[in-house]
CSV table of C-alpha atoms in Angstrom, one decimal:
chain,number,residue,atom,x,y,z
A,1,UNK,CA,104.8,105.3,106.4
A,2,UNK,CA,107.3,103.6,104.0
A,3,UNK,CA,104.8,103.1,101.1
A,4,UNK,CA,105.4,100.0,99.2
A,5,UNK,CA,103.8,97.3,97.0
A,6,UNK,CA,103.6,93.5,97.0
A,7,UNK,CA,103.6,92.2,93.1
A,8,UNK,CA,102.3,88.8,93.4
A,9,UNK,CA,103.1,87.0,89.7
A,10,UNK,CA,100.8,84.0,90.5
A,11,UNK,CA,97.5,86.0,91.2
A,12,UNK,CA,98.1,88.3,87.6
A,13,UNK,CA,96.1,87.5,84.7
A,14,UNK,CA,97.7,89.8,82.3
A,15,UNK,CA,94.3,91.7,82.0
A,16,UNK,CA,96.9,95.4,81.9
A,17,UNK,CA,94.2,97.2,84.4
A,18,UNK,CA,97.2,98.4,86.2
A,19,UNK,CA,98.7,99.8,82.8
A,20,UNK,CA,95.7,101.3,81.5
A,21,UNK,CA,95.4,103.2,85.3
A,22,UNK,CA,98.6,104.3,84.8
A,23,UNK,CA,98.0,105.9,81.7
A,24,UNK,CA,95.1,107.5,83.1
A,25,UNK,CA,96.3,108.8,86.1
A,26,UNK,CA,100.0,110.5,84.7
A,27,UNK,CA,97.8,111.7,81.7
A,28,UNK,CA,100.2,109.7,79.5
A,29,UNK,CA,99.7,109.8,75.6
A,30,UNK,CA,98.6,106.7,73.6
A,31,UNK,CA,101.6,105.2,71.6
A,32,UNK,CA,101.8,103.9,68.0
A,33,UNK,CA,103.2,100.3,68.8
A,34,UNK,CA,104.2,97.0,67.5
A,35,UNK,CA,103.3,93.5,69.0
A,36,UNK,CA,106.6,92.7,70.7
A,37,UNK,CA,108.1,89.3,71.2
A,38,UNK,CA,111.2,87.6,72.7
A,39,UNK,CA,112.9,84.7,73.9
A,40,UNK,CA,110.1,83.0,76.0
A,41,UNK,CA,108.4,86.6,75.6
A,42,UNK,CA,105.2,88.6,74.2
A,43,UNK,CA,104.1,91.8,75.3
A,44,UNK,CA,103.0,95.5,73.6
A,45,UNK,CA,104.3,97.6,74.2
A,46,UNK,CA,108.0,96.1,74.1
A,47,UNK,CA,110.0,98.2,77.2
A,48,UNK,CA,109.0,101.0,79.6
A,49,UNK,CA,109.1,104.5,77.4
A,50,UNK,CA,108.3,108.0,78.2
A,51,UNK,CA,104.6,107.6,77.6
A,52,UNK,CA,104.6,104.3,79.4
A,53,UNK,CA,105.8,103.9,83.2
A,54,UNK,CA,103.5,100.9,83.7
A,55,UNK,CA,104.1,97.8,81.7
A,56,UNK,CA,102.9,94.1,82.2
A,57,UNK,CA,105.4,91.8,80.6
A,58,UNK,CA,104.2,87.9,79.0
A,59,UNK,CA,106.3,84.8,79.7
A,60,UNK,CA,105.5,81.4,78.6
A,61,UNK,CA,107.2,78.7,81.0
A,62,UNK,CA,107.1,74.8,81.2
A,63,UNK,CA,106.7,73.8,84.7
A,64,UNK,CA,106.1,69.6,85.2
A,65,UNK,CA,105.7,69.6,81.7
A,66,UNK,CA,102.7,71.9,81.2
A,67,UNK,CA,102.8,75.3,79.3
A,68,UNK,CA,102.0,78.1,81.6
A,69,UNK,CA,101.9,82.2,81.5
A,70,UNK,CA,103.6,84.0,83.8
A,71,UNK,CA,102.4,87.6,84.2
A,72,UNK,CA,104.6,90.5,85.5
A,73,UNK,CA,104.1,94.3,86.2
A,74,UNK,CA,107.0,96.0,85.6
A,75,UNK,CA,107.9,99.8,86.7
A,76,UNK,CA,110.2,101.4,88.9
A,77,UNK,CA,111.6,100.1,91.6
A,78,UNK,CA,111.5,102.7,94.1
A,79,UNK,CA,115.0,101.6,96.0
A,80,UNK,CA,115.5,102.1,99.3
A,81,UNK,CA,118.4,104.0,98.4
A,82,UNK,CA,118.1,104.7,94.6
A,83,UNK,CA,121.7,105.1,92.4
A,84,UNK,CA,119.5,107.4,90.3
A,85,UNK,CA,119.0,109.6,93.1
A,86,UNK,CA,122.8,109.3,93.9
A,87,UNK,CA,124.2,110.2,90.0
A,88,UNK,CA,121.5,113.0,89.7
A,89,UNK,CA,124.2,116.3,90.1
A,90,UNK,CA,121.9,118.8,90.2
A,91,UNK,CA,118.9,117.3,92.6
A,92,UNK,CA,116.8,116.6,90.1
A,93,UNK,CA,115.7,113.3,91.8
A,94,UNK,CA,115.2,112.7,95.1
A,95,UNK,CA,113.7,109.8,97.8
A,96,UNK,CA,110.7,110.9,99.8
A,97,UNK,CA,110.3,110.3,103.6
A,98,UNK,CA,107.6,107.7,101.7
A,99,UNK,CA,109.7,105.8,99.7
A,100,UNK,CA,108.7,107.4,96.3
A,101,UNK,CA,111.6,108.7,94.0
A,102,UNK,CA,110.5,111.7,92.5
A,103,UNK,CA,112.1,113.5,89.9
A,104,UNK,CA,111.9,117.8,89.7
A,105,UNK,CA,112.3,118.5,85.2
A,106,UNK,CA,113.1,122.5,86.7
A,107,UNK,CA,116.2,120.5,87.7
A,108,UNK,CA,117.3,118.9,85.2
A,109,UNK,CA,119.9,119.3,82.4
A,110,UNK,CA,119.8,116.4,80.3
A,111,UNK,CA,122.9,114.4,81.1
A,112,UNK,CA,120.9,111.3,81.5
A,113,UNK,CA,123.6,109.9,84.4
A,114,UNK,CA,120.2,108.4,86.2
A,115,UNK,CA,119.7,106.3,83.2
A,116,UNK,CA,123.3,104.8,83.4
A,117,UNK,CA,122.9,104.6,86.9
A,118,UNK,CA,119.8,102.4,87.6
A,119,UNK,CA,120.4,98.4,87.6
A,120,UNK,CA,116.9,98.4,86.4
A,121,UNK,CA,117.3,100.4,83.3
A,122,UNK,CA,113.8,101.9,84.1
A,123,UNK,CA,114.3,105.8,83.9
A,124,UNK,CA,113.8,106.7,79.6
A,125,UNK,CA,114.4,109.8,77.8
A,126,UNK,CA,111.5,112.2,75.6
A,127,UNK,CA,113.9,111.4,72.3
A,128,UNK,CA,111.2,113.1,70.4
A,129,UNK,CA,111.2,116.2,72.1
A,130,UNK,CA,112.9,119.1,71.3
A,131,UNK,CA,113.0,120.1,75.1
A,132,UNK,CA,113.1,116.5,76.5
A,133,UNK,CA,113.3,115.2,80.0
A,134,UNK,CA,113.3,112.3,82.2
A,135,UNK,CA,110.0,110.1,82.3
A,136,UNK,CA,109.6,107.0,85.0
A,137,UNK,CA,106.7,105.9,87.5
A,138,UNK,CA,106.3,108.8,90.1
A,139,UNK,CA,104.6,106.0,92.7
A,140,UNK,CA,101.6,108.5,92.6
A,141,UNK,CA,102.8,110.4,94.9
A,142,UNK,CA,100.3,113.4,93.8
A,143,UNK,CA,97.9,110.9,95.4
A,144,UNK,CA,99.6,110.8,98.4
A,145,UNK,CA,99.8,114.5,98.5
A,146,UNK,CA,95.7,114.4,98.2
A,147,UNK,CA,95.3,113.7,101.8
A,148,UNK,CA,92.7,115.8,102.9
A,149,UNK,CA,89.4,113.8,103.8
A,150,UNK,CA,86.0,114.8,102.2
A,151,UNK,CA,83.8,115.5,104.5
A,152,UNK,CA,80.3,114.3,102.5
A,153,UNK,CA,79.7,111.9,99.6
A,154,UNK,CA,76.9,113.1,97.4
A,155,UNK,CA,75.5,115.4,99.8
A,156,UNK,CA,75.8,112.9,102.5
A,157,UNK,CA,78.1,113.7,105.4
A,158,UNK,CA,80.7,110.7,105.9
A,159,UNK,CA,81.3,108.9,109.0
A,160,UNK,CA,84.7,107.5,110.3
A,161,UNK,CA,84.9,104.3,108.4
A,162,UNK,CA,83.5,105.6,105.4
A,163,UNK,CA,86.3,108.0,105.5
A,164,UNK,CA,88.8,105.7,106.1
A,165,UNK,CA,88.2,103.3,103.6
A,166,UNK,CA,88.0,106.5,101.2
A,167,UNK,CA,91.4,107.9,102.1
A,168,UNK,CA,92.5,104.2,101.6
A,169,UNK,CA,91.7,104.0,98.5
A,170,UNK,CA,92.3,107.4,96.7
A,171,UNK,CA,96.0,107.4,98.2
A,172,UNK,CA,97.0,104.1,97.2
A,173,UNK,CA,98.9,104.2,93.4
A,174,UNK,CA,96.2,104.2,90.8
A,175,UNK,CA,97.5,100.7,89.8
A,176,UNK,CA,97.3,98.8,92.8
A,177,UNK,CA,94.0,100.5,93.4
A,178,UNK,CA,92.3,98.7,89.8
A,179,UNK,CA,93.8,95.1,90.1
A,180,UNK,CA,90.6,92.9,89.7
A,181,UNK,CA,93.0,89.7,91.6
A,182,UNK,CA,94.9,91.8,94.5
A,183,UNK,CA,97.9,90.8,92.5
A,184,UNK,CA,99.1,94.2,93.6
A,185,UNK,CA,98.5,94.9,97.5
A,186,UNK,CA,100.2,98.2,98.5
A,187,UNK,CA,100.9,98.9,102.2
A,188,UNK,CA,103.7,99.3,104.5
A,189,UNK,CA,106.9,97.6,103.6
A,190,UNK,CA,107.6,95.4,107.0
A,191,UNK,CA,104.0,94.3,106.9
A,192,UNK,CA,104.0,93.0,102.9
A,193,UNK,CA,107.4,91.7,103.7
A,194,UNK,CA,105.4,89.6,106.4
A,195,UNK,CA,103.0,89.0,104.3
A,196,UNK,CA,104.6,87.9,101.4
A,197,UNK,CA,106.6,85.3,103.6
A,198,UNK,CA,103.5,84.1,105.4
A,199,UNK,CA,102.2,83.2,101.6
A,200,UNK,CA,105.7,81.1,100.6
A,201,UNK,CA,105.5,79.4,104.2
A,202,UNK,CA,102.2,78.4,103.2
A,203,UNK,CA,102.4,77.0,100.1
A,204,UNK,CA,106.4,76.3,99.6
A,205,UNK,CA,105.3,74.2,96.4
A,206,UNK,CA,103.7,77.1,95.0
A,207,UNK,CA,106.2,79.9,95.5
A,208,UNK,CA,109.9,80.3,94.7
A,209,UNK,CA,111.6,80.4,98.0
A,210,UNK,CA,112.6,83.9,97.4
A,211,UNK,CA,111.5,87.9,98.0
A,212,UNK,CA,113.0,89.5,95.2
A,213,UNK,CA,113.0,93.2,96.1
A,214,UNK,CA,113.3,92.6,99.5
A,215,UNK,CA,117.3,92.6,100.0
A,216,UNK,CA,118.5,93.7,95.7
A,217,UNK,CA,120.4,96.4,95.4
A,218,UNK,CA,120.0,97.0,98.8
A,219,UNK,CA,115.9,96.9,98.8
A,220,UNK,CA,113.6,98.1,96.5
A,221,UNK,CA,109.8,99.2,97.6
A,222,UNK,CA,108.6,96.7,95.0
A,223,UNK,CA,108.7,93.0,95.9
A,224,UNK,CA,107.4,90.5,93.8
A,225,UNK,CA,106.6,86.7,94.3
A,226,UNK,CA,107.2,84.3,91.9
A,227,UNK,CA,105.8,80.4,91.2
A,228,UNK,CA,109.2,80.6,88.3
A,229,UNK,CA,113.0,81.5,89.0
A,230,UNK,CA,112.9,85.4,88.5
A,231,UNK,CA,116.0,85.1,85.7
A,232,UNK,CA,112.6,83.4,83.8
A,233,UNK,CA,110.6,86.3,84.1
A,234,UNK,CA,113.5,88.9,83.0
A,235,UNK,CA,114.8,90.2,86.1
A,236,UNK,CA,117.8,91.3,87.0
A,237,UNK,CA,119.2,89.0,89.4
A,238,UNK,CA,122.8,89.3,90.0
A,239,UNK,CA,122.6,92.7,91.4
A,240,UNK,CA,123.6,92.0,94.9
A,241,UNK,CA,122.5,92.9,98.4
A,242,UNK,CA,124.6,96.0,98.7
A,243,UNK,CA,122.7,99.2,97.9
A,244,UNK,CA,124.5,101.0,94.9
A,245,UNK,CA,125.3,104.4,95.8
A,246,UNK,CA,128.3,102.9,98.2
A,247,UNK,CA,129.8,102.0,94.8
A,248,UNK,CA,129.4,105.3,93.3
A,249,UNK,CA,129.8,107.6,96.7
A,250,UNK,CA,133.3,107.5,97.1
A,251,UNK,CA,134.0,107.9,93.4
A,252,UNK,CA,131.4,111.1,93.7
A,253,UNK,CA,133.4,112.5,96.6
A,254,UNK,CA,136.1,112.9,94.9
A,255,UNK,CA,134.9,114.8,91.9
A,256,UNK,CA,135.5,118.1,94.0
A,257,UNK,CA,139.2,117.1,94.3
A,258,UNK,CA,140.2,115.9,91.1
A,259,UNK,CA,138.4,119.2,89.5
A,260,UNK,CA,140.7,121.3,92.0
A,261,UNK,CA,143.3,119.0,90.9
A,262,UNK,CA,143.0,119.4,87.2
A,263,UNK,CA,142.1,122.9,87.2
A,264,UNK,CA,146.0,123.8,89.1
A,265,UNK,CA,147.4,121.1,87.1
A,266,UNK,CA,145.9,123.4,84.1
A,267,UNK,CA,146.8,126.7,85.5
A,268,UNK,CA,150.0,125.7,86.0
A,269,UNK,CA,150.7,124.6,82.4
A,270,UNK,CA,149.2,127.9,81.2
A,271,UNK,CA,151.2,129.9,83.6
A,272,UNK,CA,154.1,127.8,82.4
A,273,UNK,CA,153.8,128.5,79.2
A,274,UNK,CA,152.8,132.1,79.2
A,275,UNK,CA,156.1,132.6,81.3
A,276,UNK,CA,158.3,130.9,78.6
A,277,UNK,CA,156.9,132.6,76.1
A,278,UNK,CA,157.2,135.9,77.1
A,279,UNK,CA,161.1,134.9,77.9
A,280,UNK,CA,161.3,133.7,74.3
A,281,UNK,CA,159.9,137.0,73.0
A,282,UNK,CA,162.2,139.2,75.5
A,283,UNK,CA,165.2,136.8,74.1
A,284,UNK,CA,164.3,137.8,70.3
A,285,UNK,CA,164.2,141.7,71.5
A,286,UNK,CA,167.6,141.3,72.9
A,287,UNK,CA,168.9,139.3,69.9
């Protein structure tokens, strides 16, 4: 199964369920913050941070002359085929058969060439550490892991359905799991693409005619819907259809050359200059 989610912006009520989830679930400290504001913008805390991989941005937009908020969960992206993933040099992040980029801190030595890499600027660094690594939404993929049934619920054995509906539930990210307004559906990724066209055919003057997710930066396992242009809400959105790792590939294959390169180029200075020195020294003894 390629899990994915469905962000639908005009079911959220900016209640933060998903947030607080999140917090709960990755065991994530509280954070002293500020209340943040913007162009067009309020939210708290202000960005995604290494205590925070969950974050539910605030837009106030005029649409036919009305004031209206527009609510947003904002996290990682999960690409289809992640430029993080592709700039880690040591494996430290990878894509699961699921879809989830995961991210191994044995792995990793700090160079921080994931954060430079992602178009969504979503992976953040433990600056306040003095052994710091790299913090971002794992897609609960330790839920997914947890997929061994129970066989009873409080002493009672559990038939087929109820088991169903329980492995449902518990292996479904903690955040789509809370949302009170199924603003957040998770599933598979052709059937929420379905569905997520099925709602803008149905109500055209409701939704921006537009996936986003679905084809940026080569597909993301986040889509969102939108009633507002997506630039309103803060997304990137000249990112292109072309996944971003083709940019960066042949630039990474040839790392393995130019180092051979450099290191004769070096070894033949050296060897160069070790030679001429020891004629110098041999002309001196002569002299």
């Amino acid at each position: 199964m390629s899990r994915s989610v469905l962000v639908d912006t005009t079911r959220c009520i900016g209640c933060r369920a998903c947030q607080v989830a999140c917090k709960q679930e990755n065991e994530l400290p509280a954070e002293k913050t500020e209340f943040f504001a913007k162009e067009g913008g309020y939210q708290n805390p202000g960005a995604l941070s290494a205590n925070t991989f969950s974050l539910v941005t605030f837009f106030e937009t005029m649409k036919e002359g009305h004031l209206k908020w527009v609510f947003a969960k904002r996290q990682c992206m999960h690409c289809l085929e992640p430029s993080c993933v592709s700039a880690c040099i040591v494996g430290a992040l990878k894509k699961t058969e699921s879809g989830a980029v995961v991210y191994d801190e044995s792995r990793c030595i700090g160079c921080r060439y994931c954060m430079v890499a992602c178009p969504f600027e979503v992976p953040t660094f433990e600056w306040s550490k003095l052994v710091p690594f790299i913090r971002k939404c794992t897609f609960c993929s330790s839920r997914e892991a947890n997929t061994a049934p129970p066989t009873e619920l409080n002493g009672a054995p559990l038939d087929e359905a109820a088991t169903a509906r329980h492995m449902a539930t518990q292996t479904q990210p903690a955040c789509s799991k809370v949302c009170p307004t199924g603003a957040i559906r998770f599933g598979e990724r052709s059937d929420l693409l379905a569905e997520a066209r099925k709602r803008i055919n149905g109500a055209p003057d409701k939704y921006q005619d537009h996936i986003y997710g679905e084809k940026e930066a080569g597909g993301t396992s986040w889509l969102y819907l939108s009633a507002v242009p997506f630039e309103t809400l803060d997304f990137p959105t000249n990112l292109g259809n072309r996944p971003y790792p083709s940019y960066t590939r042949s630039a990474m294959d040839a790392v393995p050359a130019v180092v051979l390169g450099a290191g004769a180029l070096l070894g033949g200075a050296f060897w160069f200059s070790k030679r001429r020195a020891a004629v110098e020294d041999a002309e001196r003894k002569e002299g």
